[in-house]
Coordinates of N, CA and C in Angstrom, one line a residue:
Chain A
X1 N 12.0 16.2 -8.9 CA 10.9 15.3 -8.7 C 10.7 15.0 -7.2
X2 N 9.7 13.9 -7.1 CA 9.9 13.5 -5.9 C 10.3 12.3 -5.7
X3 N 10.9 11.7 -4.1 CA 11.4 10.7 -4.5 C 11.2 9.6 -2.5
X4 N 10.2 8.9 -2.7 CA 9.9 8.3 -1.6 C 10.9 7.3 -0.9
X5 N 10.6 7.0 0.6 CA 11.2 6.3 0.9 C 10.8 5.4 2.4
X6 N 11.0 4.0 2.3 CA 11.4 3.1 1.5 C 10.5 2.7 0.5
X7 N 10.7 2.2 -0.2 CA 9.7 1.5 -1.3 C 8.4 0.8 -0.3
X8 N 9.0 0.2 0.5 CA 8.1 -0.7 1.1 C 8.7 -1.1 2.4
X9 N 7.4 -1.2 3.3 CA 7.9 -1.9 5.0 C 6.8 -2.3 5.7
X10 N 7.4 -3.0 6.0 CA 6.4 -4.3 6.6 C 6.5 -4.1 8.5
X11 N 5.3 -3.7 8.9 CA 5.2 -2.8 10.1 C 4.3 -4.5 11.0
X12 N 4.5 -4.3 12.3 CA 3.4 -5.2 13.2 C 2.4 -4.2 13.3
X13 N 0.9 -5.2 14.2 CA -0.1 -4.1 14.7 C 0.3 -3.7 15.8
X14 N -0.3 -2.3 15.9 CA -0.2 -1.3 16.7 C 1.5 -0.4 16.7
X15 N 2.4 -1.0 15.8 CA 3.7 -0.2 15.7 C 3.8 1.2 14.5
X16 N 4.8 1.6 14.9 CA 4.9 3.2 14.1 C 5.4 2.5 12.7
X17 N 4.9 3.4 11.5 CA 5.2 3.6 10.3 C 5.9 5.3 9.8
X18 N 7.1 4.6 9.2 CA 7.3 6.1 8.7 C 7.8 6.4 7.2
X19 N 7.0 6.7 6.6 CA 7.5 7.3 5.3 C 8.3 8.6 5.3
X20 N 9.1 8.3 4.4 CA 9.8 9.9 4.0 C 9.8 10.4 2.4
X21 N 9.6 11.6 2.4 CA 9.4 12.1 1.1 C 10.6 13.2 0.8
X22 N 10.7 13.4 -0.3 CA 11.8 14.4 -0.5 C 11.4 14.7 -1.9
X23 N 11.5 16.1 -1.9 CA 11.5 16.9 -3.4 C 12.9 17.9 -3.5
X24 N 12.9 18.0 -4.9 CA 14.5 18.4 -5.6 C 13.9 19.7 -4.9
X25 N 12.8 20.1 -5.1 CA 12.8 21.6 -5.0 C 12.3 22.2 -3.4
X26 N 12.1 23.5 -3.2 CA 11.3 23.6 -2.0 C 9.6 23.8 -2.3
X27 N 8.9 23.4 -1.2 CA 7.4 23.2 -1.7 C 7.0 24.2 -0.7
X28 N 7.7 25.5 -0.2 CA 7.4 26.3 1.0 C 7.0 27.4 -0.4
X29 N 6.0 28.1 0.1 CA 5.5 29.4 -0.3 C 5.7 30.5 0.2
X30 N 5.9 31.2 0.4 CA 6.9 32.3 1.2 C 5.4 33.1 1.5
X31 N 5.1 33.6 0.7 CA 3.9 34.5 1.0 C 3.1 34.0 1.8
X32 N 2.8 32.7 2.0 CA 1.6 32.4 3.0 C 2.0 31.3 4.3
X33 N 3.9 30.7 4.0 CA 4.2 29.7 4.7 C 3.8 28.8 4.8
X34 N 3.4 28.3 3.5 CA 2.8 26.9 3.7 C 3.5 26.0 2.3
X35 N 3.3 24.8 2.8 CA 4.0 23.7 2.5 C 3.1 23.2 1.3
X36 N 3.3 23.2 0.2 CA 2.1 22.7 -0.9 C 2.3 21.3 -0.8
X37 N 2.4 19.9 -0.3 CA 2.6 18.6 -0.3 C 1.5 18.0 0.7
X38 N 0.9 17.2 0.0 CA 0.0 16.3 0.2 C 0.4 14.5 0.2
X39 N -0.7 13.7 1.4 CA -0.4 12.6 1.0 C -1.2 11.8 0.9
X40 N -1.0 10.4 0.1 CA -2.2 9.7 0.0 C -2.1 8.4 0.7
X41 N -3.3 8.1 0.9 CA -3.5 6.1 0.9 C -4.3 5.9 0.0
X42 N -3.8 4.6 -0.9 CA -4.7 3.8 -1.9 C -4.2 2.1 -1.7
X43 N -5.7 2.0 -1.4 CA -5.9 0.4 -1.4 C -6.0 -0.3 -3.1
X44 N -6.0 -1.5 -3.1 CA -6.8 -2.1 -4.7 C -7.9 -1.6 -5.4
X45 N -7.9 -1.2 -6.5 CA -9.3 -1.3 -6.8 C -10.1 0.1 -6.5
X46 N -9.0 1.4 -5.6 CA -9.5 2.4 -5.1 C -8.9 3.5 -5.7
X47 N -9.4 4.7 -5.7 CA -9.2 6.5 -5.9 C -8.2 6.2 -4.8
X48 N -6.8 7.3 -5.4 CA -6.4 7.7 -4.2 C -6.8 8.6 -3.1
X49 N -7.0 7.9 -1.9 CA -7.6 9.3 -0.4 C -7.0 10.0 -0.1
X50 N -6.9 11.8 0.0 CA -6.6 12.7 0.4 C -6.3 11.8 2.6
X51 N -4.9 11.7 2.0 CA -5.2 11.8 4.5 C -4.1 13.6 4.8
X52 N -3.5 13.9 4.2 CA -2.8 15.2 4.8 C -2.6 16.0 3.7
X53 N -2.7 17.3 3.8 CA -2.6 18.5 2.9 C -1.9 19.7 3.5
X54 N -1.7 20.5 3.1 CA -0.1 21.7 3.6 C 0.7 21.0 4.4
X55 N 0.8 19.7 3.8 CA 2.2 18.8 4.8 C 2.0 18.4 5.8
X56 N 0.6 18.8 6.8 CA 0.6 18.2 8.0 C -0.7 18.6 8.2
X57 N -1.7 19.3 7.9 CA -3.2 19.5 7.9 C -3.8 17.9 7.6
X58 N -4.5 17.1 8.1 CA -5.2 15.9 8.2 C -6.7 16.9 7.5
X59 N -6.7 15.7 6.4 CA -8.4 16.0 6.0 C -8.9 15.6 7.1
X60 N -10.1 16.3 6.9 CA -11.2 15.6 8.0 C -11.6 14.5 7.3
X61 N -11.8 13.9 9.0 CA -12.2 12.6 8.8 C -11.4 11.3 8.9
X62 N -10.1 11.7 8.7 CA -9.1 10.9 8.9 C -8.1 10.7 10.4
X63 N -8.0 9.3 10.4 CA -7.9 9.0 12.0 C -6.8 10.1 12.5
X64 N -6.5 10.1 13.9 CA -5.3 10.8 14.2 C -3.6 10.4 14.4
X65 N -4.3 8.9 14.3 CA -2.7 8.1 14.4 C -2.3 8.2 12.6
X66 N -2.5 9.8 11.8 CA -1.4 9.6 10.6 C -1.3 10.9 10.9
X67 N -0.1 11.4 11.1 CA 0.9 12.9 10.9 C 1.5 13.0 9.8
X68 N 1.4 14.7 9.5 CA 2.4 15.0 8.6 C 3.9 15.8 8.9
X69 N 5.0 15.6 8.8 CA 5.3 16.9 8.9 C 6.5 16.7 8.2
X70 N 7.5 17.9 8.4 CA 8.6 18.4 7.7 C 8.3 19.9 6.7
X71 N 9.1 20.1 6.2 CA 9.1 22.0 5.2 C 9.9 21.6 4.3
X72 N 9.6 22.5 3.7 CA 10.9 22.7 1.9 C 10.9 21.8 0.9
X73 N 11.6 20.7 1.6 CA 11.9 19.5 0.8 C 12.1 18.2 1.2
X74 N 11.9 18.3 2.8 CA 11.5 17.0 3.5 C 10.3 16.5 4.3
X75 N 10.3 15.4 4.0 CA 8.8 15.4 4.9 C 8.3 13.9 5.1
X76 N 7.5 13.9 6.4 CA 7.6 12.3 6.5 C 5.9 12.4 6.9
X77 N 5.7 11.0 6.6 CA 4.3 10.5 7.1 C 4.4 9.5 8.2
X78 N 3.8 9.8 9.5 CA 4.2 8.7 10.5 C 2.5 8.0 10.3
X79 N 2.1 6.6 10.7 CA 1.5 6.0 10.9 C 1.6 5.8 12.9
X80 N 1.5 6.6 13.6 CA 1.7 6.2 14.7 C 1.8 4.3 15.3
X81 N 0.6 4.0 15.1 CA -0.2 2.5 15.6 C -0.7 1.9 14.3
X82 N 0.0 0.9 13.5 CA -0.9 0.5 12.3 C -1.9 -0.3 12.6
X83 N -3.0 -0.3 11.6 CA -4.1 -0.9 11.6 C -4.1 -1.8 10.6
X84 N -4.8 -2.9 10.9 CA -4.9 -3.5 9.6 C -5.5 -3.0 8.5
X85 N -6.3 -2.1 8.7 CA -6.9 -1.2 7.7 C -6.5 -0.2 6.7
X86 N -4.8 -0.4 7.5 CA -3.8 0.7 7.0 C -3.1 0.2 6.1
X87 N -3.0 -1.4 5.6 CA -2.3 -2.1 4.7 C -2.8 -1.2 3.5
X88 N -1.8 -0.6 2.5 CA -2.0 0.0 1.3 C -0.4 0.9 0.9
X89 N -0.6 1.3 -0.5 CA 0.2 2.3 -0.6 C -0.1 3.5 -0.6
X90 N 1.2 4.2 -0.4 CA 1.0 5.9 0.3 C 1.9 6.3 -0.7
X91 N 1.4 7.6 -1.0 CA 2.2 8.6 -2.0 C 1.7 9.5 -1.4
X92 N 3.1 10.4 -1.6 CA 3.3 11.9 -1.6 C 3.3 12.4 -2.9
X93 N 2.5 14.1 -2.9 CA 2.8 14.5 -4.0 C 3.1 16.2 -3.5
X94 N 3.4 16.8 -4.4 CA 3.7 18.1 -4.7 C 3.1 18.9 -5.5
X95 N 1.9 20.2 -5.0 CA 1.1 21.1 -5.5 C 1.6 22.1 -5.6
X96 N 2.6 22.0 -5.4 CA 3.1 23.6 -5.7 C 3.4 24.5 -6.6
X97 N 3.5 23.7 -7.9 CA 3.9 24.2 -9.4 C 3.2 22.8 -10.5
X98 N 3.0 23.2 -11.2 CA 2.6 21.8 -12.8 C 3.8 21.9 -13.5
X99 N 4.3 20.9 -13.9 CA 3.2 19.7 -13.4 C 3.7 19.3 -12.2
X100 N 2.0 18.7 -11.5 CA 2.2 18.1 -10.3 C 3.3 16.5 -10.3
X101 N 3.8 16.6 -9.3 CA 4.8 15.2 -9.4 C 4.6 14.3 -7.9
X102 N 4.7 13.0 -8.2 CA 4.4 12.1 -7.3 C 5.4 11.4 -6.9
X103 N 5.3 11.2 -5.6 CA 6.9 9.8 -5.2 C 6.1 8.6 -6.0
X104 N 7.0 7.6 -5.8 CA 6.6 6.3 -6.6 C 6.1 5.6 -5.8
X105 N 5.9 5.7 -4.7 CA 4.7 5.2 -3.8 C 5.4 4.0 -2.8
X106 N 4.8 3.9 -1.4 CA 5.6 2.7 -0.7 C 4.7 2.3 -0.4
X107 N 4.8 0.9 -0.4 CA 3.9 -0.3 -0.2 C 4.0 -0.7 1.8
X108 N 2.7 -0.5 2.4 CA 2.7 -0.8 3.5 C 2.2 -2.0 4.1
X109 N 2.9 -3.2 4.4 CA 2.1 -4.0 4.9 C 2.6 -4.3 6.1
X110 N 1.5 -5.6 6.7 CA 1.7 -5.9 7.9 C 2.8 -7.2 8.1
X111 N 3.1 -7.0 9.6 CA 4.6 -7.8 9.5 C 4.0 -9.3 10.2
Chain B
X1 N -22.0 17.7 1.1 CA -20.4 17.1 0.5 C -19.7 17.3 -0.9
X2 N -18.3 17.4 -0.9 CA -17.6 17.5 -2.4 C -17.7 16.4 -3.1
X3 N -17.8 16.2 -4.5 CA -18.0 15.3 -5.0 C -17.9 15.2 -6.5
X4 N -17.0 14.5 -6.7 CA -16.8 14.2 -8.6 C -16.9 13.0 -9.1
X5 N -17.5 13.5 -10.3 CA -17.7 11.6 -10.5 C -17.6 11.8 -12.4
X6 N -16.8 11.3 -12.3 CA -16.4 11.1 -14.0 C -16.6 10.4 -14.8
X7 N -16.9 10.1 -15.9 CA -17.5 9.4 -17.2 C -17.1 9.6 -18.3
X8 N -17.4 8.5 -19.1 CA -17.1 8.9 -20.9 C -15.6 7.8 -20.8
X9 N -14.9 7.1 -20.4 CA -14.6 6.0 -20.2 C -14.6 5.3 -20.9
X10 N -13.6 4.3 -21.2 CA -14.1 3.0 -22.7 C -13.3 2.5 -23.5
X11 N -13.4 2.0 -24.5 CA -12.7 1.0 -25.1 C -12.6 1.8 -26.6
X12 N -11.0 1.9 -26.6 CA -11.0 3.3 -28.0 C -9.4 2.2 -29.0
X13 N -10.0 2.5 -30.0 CA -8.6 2.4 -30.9 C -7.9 3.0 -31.2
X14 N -6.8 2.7 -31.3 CA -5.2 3.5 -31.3 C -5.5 4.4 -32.6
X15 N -5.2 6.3 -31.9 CA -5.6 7.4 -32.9 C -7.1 7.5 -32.9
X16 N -7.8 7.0 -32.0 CA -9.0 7.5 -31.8 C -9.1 8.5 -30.7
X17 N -10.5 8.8 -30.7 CA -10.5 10.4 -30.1 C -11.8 9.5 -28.2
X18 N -11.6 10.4 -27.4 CA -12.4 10.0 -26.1 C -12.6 11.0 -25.5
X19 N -13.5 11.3 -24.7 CA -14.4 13.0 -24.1 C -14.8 12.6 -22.8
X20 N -13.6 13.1 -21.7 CA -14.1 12.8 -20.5 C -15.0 13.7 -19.7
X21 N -15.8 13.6 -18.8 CA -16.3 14.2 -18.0 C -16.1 14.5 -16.7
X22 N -16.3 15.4 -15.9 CA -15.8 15.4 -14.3 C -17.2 16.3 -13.8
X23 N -18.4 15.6 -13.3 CA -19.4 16.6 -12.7 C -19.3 16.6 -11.3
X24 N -19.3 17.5 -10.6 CA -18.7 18.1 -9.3 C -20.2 19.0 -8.7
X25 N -20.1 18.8 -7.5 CA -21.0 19.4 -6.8 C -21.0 18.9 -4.9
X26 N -21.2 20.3 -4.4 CA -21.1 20.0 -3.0 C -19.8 21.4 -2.8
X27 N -19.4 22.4 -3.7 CA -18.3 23.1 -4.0 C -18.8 24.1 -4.5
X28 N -18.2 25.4 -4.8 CA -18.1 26.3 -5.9 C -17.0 25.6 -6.7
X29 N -17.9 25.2 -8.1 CA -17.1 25.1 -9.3 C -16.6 26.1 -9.9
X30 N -17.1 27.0 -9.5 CA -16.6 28.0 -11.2 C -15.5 28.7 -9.8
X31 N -14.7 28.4 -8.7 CA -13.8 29.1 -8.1 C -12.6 27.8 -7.9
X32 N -13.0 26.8 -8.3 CA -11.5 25.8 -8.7 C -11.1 25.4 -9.5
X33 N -9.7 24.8 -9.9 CA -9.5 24.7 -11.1 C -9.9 23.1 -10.9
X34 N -9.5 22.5 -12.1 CA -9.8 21.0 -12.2 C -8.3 20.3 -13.0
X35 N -7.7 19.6 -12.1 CA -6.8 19.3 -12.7 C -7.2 17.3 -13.0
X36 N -6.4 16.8 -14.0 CA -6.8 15.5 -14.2 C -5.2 14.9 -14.1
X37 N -5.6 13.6 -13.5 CA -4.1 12.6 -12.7 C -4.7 11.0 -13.8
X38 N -3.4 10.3 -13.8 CA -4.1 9.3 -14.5 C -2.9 8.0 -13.7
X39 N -3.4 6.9 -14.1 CA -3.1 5.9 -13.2 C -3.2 4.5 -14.2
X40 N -2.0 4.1 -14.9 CA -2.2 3.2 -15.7 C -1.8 1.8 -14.8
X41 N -2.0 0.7 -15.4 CA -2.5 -0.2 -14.9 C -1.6 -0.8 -13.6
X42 N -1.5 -0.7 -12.9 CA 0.2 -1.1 -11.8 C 0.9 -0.4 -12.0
X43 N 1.0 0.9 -12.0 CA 1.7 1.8 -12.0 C 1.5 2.9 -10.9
X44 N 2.2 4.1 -11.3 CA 2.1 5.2 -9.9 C 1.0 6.0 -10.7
X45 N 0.8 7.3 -10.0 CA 0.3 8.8 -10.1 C 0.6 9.7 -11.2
X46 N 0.4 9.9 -12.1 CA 0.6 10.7 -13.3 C -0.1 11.8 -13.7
X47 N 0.2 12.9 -13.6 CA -0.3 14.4 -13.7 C -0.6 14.6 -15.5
X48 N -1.6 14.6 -15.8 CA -2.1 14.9 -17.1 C -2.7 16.8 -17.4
X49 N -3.3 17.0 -17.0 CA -3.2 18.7 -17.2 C -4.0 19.1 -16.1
X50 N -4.5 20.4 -16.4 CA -5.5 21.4 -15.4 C -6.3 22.7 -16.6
X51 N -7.1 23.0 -15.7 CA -7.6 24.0 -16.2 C -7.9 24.9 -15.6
X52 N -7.7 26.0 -14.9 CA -8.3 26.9 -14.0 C -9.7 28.0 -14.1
X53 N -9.6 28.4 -13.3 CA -11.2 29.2 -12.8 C -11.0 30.8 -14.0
X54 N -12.3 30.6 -14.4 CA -12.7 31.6 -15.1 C -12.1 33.3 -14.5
X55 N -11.8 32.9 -13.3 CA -11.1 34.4 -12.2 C -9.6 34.2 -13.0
X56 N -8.8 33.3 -13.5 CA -7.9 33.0 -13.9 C -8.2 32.6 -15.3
X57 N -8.9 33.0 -15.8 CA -9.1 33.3 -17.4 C -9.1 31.9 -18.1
X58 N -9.1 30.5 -17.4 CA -9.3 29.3 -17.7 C -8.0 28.9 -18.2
X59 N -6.8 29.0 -17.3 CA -5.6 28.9 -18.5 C -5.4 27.8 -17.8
X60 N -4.9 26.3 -19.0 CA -4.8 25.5 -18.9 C -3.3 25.3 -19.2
X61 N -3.6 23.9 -18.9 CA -1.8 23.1 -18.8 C -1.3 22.0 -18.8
X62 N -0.5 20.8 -19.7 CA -0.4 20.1 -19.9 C 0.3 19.0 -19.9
X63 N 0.8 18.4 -19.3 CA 2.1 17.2 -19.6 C 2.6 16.9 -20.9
X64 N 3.7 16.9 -20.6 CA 4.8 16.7 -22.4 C 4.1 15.8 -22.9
X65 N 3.5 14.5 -22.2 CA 3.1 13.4 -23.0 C 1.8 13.5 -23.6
X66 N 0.9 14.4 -23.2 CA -0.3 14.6 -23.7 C -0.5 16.0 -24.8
X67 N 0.4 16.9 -24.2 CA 0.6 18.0 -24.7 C 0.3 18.1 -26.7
X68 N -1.0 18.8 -27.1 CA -0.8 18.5 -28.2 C -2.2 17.8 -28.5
X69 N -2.8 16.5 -27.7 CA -3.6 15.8 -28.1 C -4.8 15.9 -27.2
X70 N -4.3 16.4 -25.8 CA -5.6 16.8 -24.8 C -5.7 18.1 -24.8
X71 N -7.5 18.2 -24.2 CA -7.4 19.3 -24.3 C -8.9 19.7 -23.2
X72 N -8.5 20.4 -22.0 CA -9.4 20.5 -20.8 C -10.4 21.7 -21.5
X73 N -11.5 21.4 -20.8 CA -12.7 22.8 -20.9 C -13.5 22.5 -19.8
X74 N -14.3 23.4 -19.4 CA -15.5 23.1 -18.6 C -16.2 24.2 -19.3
X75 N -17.8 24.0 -18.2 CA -18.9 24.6 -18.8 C -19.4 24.7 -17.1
X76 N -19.7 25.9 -17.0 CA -19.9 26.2 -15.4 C -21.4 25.9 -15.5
X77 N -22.2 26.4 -16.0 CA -23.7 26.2 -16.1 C -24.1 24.8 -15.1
X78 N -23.3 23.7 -15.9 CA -23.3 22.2 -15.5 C -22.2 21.7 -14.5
X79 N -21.3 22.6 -14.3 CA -20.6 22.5 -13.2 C -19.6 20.9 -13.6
X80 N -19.0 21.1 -14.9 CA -18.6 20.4 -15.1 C -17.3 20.3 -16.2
X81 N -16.4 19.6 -15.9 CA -15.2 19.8 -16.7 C -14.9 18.5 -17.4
X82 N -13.8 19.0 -18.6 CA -14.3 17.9 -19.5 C -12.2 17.2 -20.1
X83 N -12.3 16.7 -20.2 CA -11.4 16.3 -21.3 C -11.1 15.5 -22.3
X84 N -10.8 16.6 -23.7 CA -10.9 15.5 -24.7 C -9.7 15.1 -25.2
X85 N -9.5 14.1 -25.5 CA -8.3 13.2 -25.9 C -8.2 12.7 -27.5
X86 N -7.4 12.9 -28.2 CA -7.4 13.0 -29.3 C -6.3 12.1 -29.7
X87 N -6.1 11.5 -31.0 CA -5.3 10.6 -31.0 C -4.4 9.9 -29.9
X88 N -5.3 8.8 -29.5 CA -4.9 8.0 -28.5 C -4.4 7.1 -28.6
X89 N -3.3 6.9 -27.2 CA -2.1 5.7 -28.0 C -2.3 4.7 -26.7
X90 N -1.6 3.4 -27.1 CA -1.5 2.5 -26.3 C -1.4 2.9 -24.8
X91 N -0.2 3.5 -24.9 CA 0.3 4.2 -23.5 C -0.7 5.4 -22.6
X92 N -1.6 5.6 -23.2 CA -2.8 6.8 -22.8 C -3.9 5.5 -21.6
X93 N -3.5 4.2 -21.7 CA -4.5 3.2 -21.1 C -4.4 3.2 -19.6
X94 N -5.3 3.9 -19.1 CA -5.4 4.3 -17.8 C -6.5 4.9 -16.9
X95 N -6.6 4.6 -15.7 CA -7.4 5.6 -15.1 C -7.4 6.9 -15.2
X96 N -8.5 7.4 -15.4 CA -8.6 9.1 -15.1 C -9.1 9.5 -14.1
X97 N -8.8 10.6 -13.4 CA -9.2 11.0 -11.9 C -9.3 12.4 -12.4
X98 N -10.1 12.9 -11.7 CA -10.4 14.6 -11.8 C -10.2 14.8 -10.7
X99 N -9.7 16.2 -10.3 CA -8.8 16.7 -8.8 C -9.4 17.9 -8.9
X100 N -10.3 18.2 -7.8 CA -10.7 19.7 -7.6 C -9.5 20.4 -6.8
X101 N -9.7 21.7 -7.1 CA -8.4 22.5 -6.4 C -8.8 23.7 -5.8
X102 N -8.7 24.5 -4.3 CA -9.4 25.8 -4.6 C -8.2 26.7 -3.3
X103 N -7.4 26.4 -3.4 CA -6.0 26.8 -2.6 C -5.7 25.8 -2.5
X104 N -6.2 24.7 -1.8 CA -5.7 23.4 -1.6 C -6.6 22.3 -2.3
X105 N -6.2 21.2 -2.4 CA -6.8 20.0 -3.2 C -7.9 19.7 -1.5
X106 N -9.3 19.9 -2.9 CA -10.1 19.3 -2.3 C -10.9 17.8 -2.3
X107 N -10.7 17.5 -3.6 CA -11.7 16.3 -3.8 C -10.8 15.6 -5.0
X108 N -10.8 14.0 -5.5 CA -10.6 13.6 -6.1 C -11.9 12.7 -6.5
X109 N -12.1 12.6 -7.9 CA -13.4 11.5 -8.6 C -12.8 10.4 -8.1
X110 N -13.6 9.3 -8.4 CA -13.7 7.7 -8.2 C -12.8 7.1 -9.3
X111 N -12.7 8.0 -10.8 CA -11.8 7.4 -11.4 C -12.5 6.5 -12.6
X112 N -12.1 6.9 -14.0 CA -12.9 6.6 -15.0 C -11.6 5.5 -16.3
X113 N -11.8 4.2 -16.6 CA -11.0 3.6 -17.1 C -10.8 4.1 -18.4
X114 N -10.2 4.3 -18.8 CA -9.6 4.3 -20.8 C -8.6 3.3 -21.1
X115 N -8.8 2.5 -22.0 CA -8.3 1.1 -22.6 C -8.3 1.8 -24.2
X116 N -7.1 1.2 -24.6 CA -6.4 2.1 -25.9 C -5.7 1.0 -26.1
X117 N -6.7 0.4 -27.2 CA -6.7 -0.6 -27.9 C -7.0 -1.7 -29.2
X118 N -6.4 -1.7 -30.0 CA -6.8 -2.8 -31.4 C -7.7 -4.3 -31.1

């Protein structure tokens, strides 16, 4: 499965955020080198938003203070500068195989 | 733009049956699969099945917990995927999201409520 971390952290404005994610398995594809893990933000009341896909590809559209990175089975989300806008929870998931599996999500707020 | 928007949503009693929709456009439908996530009430992310592209013969796939009682289709004409739900239990009460996929996840719907309830 996957398994997030921390549950929750409570960041100031303008300071770094860092999630980490971790899967039992590797999420590397050999044939094309790419990382099947995606991550989300979801506010109340909202769809979860695609912000990074093959682990560190940013959808468009999405600011540049959120990175992805790590391979295999590690992988973090930095929030470089938070926003208030950034208050929500973030999950990671894993597209590599079905079923798809999700961390249990960390709650980000402001400090 | 990509875009899903789901329906058929609602208020069902326990062992009743419910027929979702996922209409998509702004994409080639008939070249992604459609997988459905569900989201019960304060809870996390929950992978409910998929269905793939006609180039992959539409083979579909399930979660243990649904396995049995859902069951994905689309209809390309309408560019639209469906899921029906068949004896529905309390624990089925949740959001449904449709997930386009076409190497990588492209779009997710807004998200359609199901309440599974006496």
């Amino acid at each position: 499965g996957m398994t997030q971390s921390p549950d929750s952290l409570a960041v100031s404005l303008g300071e770094r955020a860092t999630i980490n994610c971790k899967s039992s398995q590797s999420l590397l594809f050999d044939s094309n080198n790419k990382n099947y893990l995606a991550w989300y933000q979801q506010k109340p009341g909202q769809p979860p938003k695609l912000l990074i896909h093959w682990a560190s590809i940013r959808k468009s559209g999405v600011p540049d203070r959120f990175s992805g990175s790590g391979s295999e089975t590690d992988f973090t989300l930095t929030i470089s500068s938070l926003q208030a806008e950034d208050v929500a929870v973030y999950y990671c998931q894993q597209y590599y195989r079905t079923p798809w599996t999700f961390g249990q999500g960390t709650k980000v707020e402001m400090k | 733009e990509v875009q899903l928007v789901e329906s058929g949503g609602g208020l069902v009693r326990p062992g009743g049956s419910l027929k979702l929709s996922c209409a998509a456009s702004g994409f080639t439908f008939s070249g992604s699969a459609i997988h459905w996530v569900r989201q019960a009430p304060g809870k996390g992310l929950e992978w409910v099945g998929h269905i793939r592209s006609r180039a992959n013969n539409y083979a579909s796939g399930y979660a243990a917990s649904v396995r049995g009682r859902f069951i994905s289709s689309r209809d390309e004409a309408k560019s639209t995927a469906y899921l029906q739900m068949n004896n529905l239990k309390s624990e089925d009460t949740a959001v449904y999201y449709c997930v386009s996929v076409d190497a990588t996840i492209d779009a997710w719907g807004q998200g359609t409520l199901v309440t599974v309830s006496s």
